[in-house]
Structures are given as C-alpha cells and as structure tokens.
Amino acid sequence: KEINLSKWNTSKCTTIAGAFSSCEKLLELNISNWCITYYPGYMFANCTALKTLIIDNCDFYEVLDARYMFMNCSSLTELNLNNWNMRECQSLLGMFYNCVALKTLNIDRWNVENVVIMSGTFCNCYSLEKININGWNTKSLQQINSILSGCANLKEINLSKWNTSKCTTIAG
C-alpha cells in the first residue's frame, strides 16, 4: 500500500507512461529524485486510493505529453508541482481529470508556452477552490474545451492574461 522508490535511477527512461496506472490499493508513493522525461502520460491514472504522492526533487525535463497523468486520482487532496519544467510539453489533455478531492494544486510557475492542448485539464476537479494560472504564457494554445468544467467549488479564477488567439476549440 506504500511504496518508496526514491532511490531508483530513472535517468535513462524515455517513457514511464502508465507506470502506476490502476494501482487502486496504492495509498502512498515516494518517487522523489526521479528523472521524468518525454512521455509520463497516464502515469498515475486510476490510482483511486492514492492520498500521498511524494515527488520532491524530480527532474521533469523534455516532457512532451502529460495527458491524463493524474486522471481519476480521486483521493489526492493536494499536489505541489511548481518545480516541474514543462517548457517542452505540448499536451496537458485531461491531466487532472476527475481528481475530485483535489483542493490545492500548485502549478503557477509552469512554463506552458508550447502547450497546444489543455482540454479537460481540470475537468471534474470538484473540490478545487483556487488555482493561479493567469501568468501562464498560452501563446501556442489551440484547444481548451472543458478545461474547468465540473469545478463546482472553484471560487477564484483569473485568465485575463491568457492568449487564446490560436484557439480553435473553447467549448465547455
């Protein structure tokens, strides 16, 4: 139910997509000090019991696609991912989809200038009350449909600085 893999050397891994996907009984995971590159999509998808994810000092670089990375992590209440380097990332499709218990999400320092798809990124994050993403450079953004759909408890959001000039899909 608890796994500590913080001493694993993942510097040669080019994909860890789905690495912990559907580990439904996993409560706590420590992957501090991991090197995560290219494609971490679905990495924690369907880890419905996961309450604690220790992901400090992770080297997140050259990540191209983070789609559905935390999808259906319905027991996570907080994540601090501010130190992740998302500069090369092109898709955040459904990254936090159905993270219904997530109240605190720290991602305001992300560089998302190359992200094209953000559709459903925070969809059905019912418990999310505040998210600060107004400073994101969204110059490449093309799809943001349902990005905040189902965020029933969201009390504060400001996207006034977002560049949506290339967006072709904004439906909710």
PDB file of C-alpha atoms in Angstrom:
ATOM      1  CA  LYS A   1       0.000   0.000   0.000  1.00  0.00           C
ATOM      2  CA  GLU A   2       3.022   2.250   0.426  1.00  0.00           C
ATOM      3  CA  ILE A   3       5.944   2.253  -1.981  1.00  0.00           C
ATOM      4  CA  ASN A   4       9.230   4.140  -1.706  1.00  0.00           C
ATOM      5  CA  LEU A   5      11.133   4.160  -4.988  1.00  0.00           C
ATOM      6  CA  SER A   6      13.076   7.357  -4.337  1.00  0.00           C
ATOM      7  CA  LYS A   7      16.425   5.627  -4.789  1.00  0.00           C
ATOM      8  CA  TRP A   8      15.677   4.265  -8.252  1.00  0.00           C
ATOM      9  CA  ASN A   9      17.774   5.765 -11.030  1.00  0.00           C
ATOM     10  CA  THR A  10      15.385   6.618 -13.866  1.00  0.00           C
ATOM     11  CA  SER A  11      17.747   8.896 -15.799  1.00  0.00           C
ATOM     12  CA  LYS A  12      17.782   6.592 -18.857  1.00  0.00           C
ATOM     13  CA  CYS A  13      13.997   6.126 -19.049  1.00  0.00           C
ATOM     14  CA  THR A  14      12.414   7.732 -22.090  1.00  0.00           C
ATOM     15  CA  THR A  15       8.867   6.845 -21.149  1.00  0.00           C
ATOM     16  CA  ILE A  16       7.120   5.896 -17.968  1.00  0.00           C
ATOM     17  CA  ALA A  17       3.606   6.127 -19.338  1.00  0.00           C
ATOM     18  CA  GLY A  18       1.149   4.250 -17.180  1.00  0.00           C
ATOM     19  CA  ALA A  19       3.870   3.152 -14.743  1.00  0.00           C
ATOM     20  CA  PHE A  20       1.478   3.116 -11.777  1.00  0.00           C
ATOM     21  CA  SER A  21      -1.787   3.147 -13.695  1.00  0.00           C
ATOM     22  CA  SER A  22      -4.687   1.370 -11.956  1.00  0.00           C
ATOM     23  CA  CYS A  23      -2.768   0.683  -8.735  1.00  0.00           C
ATOM     24  CA  GLU A  24      -6.096   1.002  -6.983  1.00  0.00           C
ATOM     25  CA  LYS A  25      -4.866  -0.014  -3.494  1.00  0.00           C
ATOM     26  CA  LEU A  26      -1.788   2.230  -3.500  1.00  0.00           C
ATOM     27  CA  LEU A  27      -2.062   4.816  -0.692  1.00  0.00           C
ATOM     28  CA  GLU A  28       1.351   6.471  -0.698  1.00  0.00           C
ATOM     29  CA  LEU A  29       4.079   6.684  -3.306  1.00  0.00           C
ATOM     30  CA  ASN A  30       7.519   8.253  -2.993  1.00  0.00           C
ATOM     31  CA  ILE A  31       9.315   8.849  -6.282  1.00  0.00           C
ATOM     32  CA  SER A  32      11.441  11.765  -5.106  1.00  0.00           C
ATOM     33  CA  ASN A  33      14.618  12.305  -7.103  1.00  0.00           C
ATOM     34  CA  TRP A  34      13.264  10.598 -10.209  1.00  0.00           C
ATOM     35  CA  CYS A  35      14.147  11.835 -13.664  1.00  0.00           C
ATOM     36  CA  ILE A  36      10.955  12.005 -15.723  1.00  0.00           C
ATOM     37  CA  THR A  37      11.183  12.735 -19.447  1.00  0.00           C
ATOM     38  CA  TYR A  38       9.228  12.668 -22.691  1.00  0.00           C
ATOM     39  CA  TYR A  39       6.007  10.807 -22.012  1.00  0.00           C
ATOM     40  CA  PRO A  40       4.661  10.401 -18.461  1.00  0.00           C
ATOM     41  CA  GLY A  41       1.035  10.199 -19.665  1.00  0.00           C
ATOM     42  CA  TYR A  42      -1.324   8.048 -17.605  1.00  0.00           C
ATOM     43  CA  MET A  43       1.480   7.593 -15.061  1.00  0.00           C
ATOM     44  CA  PHE A  44      -0.862   7.646 -12.024  1.00  0.00           C
ATOM     45  CA  ALA A  45      -4.195   7.225 -13.842  1.00  0.00           C
ATOM     46  CA  ASN A  46      -6.847   5.362 -11.863  1.00  0.00           C
ATOM     47  CA  CYS A  47      -4.831   5.291  -8.631  1.00  0.00           C
ATOM     48  CA  THR A  48      -8.100   5.905  -6.830  1.00  0.00           C
ATOM     49  CA  ALA A  49      -6.801   5.352  -3.268  1.00  0.00           C
ATOM     50  CA  LEU A  50      -3.579   7.378  -3.668  1.00  0.00           C
ATOM     51  CA  LYS A  51      -3.578  10.032  -0.930  1.00  0.00           C
ATOM     52  CA  THR A  52       0.083  10.990  -0.753  1.00  0.00           C
ATOM     53  CA  LEU A  53       2.420  11.449  -3.680  1.00  0.00           C
ATOM     54  CA  ILE A  54       5.939  12.479  -2.694  1.00  0.00           C
ATOM     55  CA  ILE A  55       7.512  13.800  -5.836  1.00  0.00           C
ATOM     56  CA  ASP A  56      10.081  16.279  -4.483  1.00  0.00           C
ATOM     57  CA  ASN A  57      13.279  17.000  -6.400  1.00  0.00           C
ATOM     58  CA  CYS A  58      12.023  15.294  -9.529  1.00  0.00           C
ATOM     59  CA  ASP A  59      13.804  16.328 -12.664  1.00  0.00           C
ATOM     60  CA  PHE A  60      10.996  16.940 -15.123  1.00  0.00           C
ATOM     61  CA  TYR A  61      12.512  17.910 -18.435  1.00  0.00           C
ATOM     62  CA  GLU A  62      11.730  17.479 -22.087  1.00  0.00           C
ATOM     63  CA  VAL A  63       8.258  16.218 -21.148  1.00  0.00           C
ATOM     64  CA  LEU A  64       6.298  16.323 -24.396  1.00  0.00           C
ATOM     65  CA  ASP A  65       2.946  14.892 -23.339  1.00  0.00           C
ATOM     66  CA  ALA A  66       1.493  14.718 -19.818  1.00  0.00           C
ATOM     67  CA  ARG A  67      -2.018  13.647 -20.842  1.00  0.00           C
ATOM     68  CA  TYR A  68      -4.210  12.023 -18.210  1.00  0.00           C
ATOM     69  CA  MET A  69      -1.255  11.769 -15.850  1.00  0.00           C
ATOM     70  CA  PHE A  70      -3.398  12.024 -12.684  1.00  0.00           C
ATOM     71  CA  MET A  71      -6.763  11.034 -14.175  1.00  0.00           C
ATOM     72  CA  ASN A  72      -9.148   9.552 -11.591  1.00  0.00           C
ATOM     73  CA  CYS A  73      -6.770  10.046  -8.669  1.00  0.00           C
ATOM     74  CA  SER A  74      -9.886  10.631  -6.627  1.00  0.00           C
ATOM     75  CA  SER A  75      -8.235  10.589  -3.171  1.00  0.00           C
ATOM     76  CA  LEU A  76      -5.436  13.112  -3.795  1.00  0.00           C
ATOM     77  CA  THR A  77      -6.156  16.358  -1.927  1.00  0.00           C
ATOM     78  CA  GLU A  78      -3.029  18.369  -2.710  1.00  0.00           C
ATOM     79  CA  LEU A  79      -0.179  18.483  -5.185  1.00  0.00           C
ATOM     80  CA  ASN A  80       2.776  20.839  -5.379  1.00  0.00           C
ATOM     81  CA  LEU A  81       4.286  20.516  -8.842  1.00  0.00           C
ATOM     82  CA  ASN A  82       5.666  24.045  -9.135  1.00  0.00           C
ATOM     83  CA  ASN A  83       9.235  22.897  -9.773  1.00  0.00           C
ATOM     84  CA  TRP A  84       8.365  20.863 -12.849  1.00  0.00           C
ATOM     85  CA  ASN A  85       9.902  22.026 -16.099  1.00  0.00           C
ATOM     86  CA  MET A  86       7.033  21.887 -18.586  1.00  0.00           C
ATOM     87  CA  ARG A  87       8.742  24.055 -21.241  1.00  0.00           C
ATOM     88  CA  GLU A  88       8.665  21.365 -23.971  1.00  0.00           C
ATOM     89  CA  CYS A  89       5.239  19.960 -23.105  1.00  0.00           C
ATOM     90  CA  GLN A  90       2.608  20.113 -25.845  1.00  0.00           C
ATOM     91  CA  SER A  91      -0.357  18.399 -24.163  1.00  0.00           C
ATOM     92  CA  LEU A  92      -1.956  18.637 -20.736  1.00  0.00           C
ATOM     93  CA  LEU A  93      -5.064  16.862 -22.008  1.00  0.00           C
ATOM     94  CA  GLY A  94      -7.115  15.713 -19.008  1.00  0.00           C
ATOM     95  CA  MET A  95      -4.034  15.821 -16.782  1.00  0.00           C
ATOM     96  CA  PHE A  96      -6.055  16.220 -13.552  1.00  0.00           C
ATOM     97  CA  TYR A  97      -9.344  14.876 -14.918  1.00  0.00           C
ATOM     98  CA  ASN A  98     -11.660  13.561 -12.184  1.00  0.00           C
ATOM     99  CA  CYS A  99      -9.326  14.451  -9.311  1.00  0.00           C
ATOM    100  CA  VAL A 100     -12.479  15.079  -7.317  1.00  0.00           C
ATOM    101  CA  ALA A 101     -10.825  15.562  -3.881  1.00  0.00           C
ATOM    102  CA  LEU A 102      -8.022  17.846  -5.100  1.00  0.00           C
ATOM    103  CA  LYS A 103      -8.247  21.119  -3.146  1.00  0.00           C
ATOM    104  CA  THR A 104      -4.750  22.532  -3.541  1.00  0.00           C
ATOM    105  CA  LEU A 105      -2.778  22.475  -6.764  1.00  0.00           C
ATOM    106  CA  ASN A 106       0.443  24.484  -7.064  1.00  0.00           C
ATOM    107  CA  ILE A 107       1.436  24.814 -10.710  1.00  0.00           C
ATOM    108  CA  ASP A 108       1.550  28.574 -11.193  1.00  0.00           C
ATOM    109  CA  ARG A 109       5.262  28.651 -12.123  1.00  0.00           C
ATOM    110  CA  TRP A 110       4.934  26.258 -15.046  1.00  0.00           C
ATOM    111  CA  ASN A 111       6.203  27.355 -18.431  1.00  0.00           C
ATOM    112  CA  VAL A 112       3.441  26.198 -20.787  1.00  0.00           C
ATOM    113  CA  GLU A 113       4.378  28.290 -23.819  1.00  0.00           C
ATOM    114  CA  ASN A 114       4.449  25.228 -26.105  1.00  0.00           C
ATOM    115  CA  VAL A 115       1.260  23.579 -24.841  1.00  0.00           C
ATOM    116  CA  VAL A 116      -1.272  23.217 -27.647  1.00  0.00           C
ATOM    117  CA  ILE A 117      -3.912  21.093 -25.876  1.00  0.00           C
ATOM    118  CA  MET A 118      -5.358  21.800 -22.428  1.00  0.00           C
ATOM    119  CA  SER A 119      -8.800  20.307 -22.983  1.00  0.00           C
ATOM    120  CA  GLY A 120     -10.255  18.850 -19.786  1.00  0.00           C
ATOM    121  CA  THR A 121      -7.081  19.577 -17.810  1.00  0.00           C
ATOM    122  CA  PHE A 122      -9.003  20.335 -14.598  1.00  0.00           C
ATOM    123  CA  CYS A 123     -12.338  18.806 -15.604  1.00  0.00           C
ATOM    124  CA  ASN A 124     -14.358  17.473 -12.644  1.00  0.00           C
ATOM    125  CA  CYS A 125     -11.928  18.707 -10.004  1.00  0.00           C
ATOM    126  CA  TYR A 126     -14.972  19.335  -7.803  1.00  0.00           C
ATOM    127  CA  SER A 127     -13.062  20.278  -4.648  1.00  0.00           C
ATOM    128  CA  LEU A 128     -10.624  22.696  -6.285  1.00  0.00           C
ATOM    129  CA  GLU A 129     -11.271  26.119  -4.754  1.00  0.00           C
ATOM    130  CA  LYS A 130      -8.500  28.252  -6.215  1.00  0.00           C
ATOM    131  CA  ILE A 131      -5.933  27.900  -8.941  1.00  0.00           C
ATOM    132  CA  ASN A 132      -3.450  30.541 -10.033  1.00  0.00           C
ATOM    133  CA  ILE A 133      -2.635  30.038 -13.714  1.00  0.00           C
ATOM    134  CA  ASN A 134      -3.208  33.560 -15.017  1.00  0.00           C
ATOM    135  CA  GLY A 135       0.521  34.137 -15.549  1.00  0.00           C
ATOM    136  CA  TRP A 136       0.855  31.203 -17.931  1.00  0.00           C
ATOM    137  CA  ASN A 137       2.101  32.032 -21.437  1.00  0.00           C
ATOM    138  CA  THR A 138      -0.543  30.403 -23.626  1.00  0.00           C
ATOM    139  CA  LYS A 139       0.683  31.658 -26.993  1.00  0.00           C
ATOM    140  CA  SER A 140       0.551  28.172 -28.607  1.00  0.00           C
ATOM    141  CA  LEU A 141      -2.754  27.085 -27.098  1.00  0.00           C
ATOM    142  CA  GLN A 142      -5.315  25.717 -29.577  1.00  0.00           C
ATOM    143  CA  GLN A 143      -7.723  23.555 -27.580  1.00  0.00           C
ATOM    144  CA  ILE A 144      -9.174  24.360 -24.160  1.00  0.00           C
ATOM    145  CA  ASN A 145     -12.614  22.803 -24.275  1.00  0.00           C
ATOM    146  CA  SER A 146     -13.967  21.733 -20.871  1.00  0.00           C
ATOM    147  CA  ILE A 147     -10.757  22.886 -19.181  1.00  0.00           C
ATOM    148  CA  LEU A 148     -12.588  23.836 -15.966  1.00  0.00           C
ATOM    149  CA  SER A 149     -15.873  22.002 -16.499  1.00  0.00           C
ATOM    150  CA  GLY A 150     -17.209  20.484 -13.284  1.00  0.00           C
ATOM    151  CA  CYS A 151     -15.045  22.610 -10.965  1.00  0.00           C
ATOM    152  CA  ALA A 152     -18.095  23.305  -8.780  1.00  0.00           C
ATOM    153  CA  ASN A 153     -16.211  24.749  -5.796  1.00  0.00           C
ATOM    154  CA  LEU A 154     -13.853  26.999  -7.745  1.00  0.00           C
ATOM    155  CA  LYS A 155     -14.124  30.381  -6.043  1.00  0.00           C
ATOM    156  CA  GLU A 156     -11.422  32.293  -7.835  1.00  0.00           C
ATOM    157  CA  ILE A 157     -10.026  32.101 -11.352  1.00  0.00           C
ATOM    158  CA  ASN A 158      -8.455  34.783 -13.494  1.00  0.00           C
ATOM    159  CA  LEU A 159      -7.494  34.009 -17.079  1.00  0.00           C
ATOM    160  CA  SER A 160      -7.470  37.595 -18.345  1.00  0.00           C
ATOM    161  CA  LYS A 161      -3.812  37.407 -19.430  1.00  0.00           C
ATOM    162  CA  TRP A 162      -4.270  34.251 -21.483  1.00  0.00           C
ATOM    163  CA  ASN A 163      -3.581  34.462 -25.201  1.00  0.00           C
ATOM    164  CA  THR A 164      -6.322  32.488 -26.942  1.00  0.00           C
ATOM    165  CA  SER A 165      -5.735  33.865 -30.439  1.00  0.00           C
ATOM    166  CA  LYS A 166      -4.880  30.405 -31.829  1.00  0.00           C
ATOM    167  CA  CYS A 167      -7.689  28.560 -30.053  1.00  0.00           C
ATOM    168  CA  THR A 168      -9.996  26.637 -32.330  1.00  0.00           C
ATOM    169  CA  THR A 169     -11.868  24.791 -29.573  1.00  0.00           C
ATOM    170  CA  ILE A 170     -13.088  26.585 -26.446  1.00  0.00           C
ATOM    171  CA  ALA A 171     -16.406  24.752 -25.927  1.00  0.00           C
ATOM    172  CA  GLY A 172     -17.375  23.730 -22.423  1.00  0.00           C
TER     173      GLY A 172
END
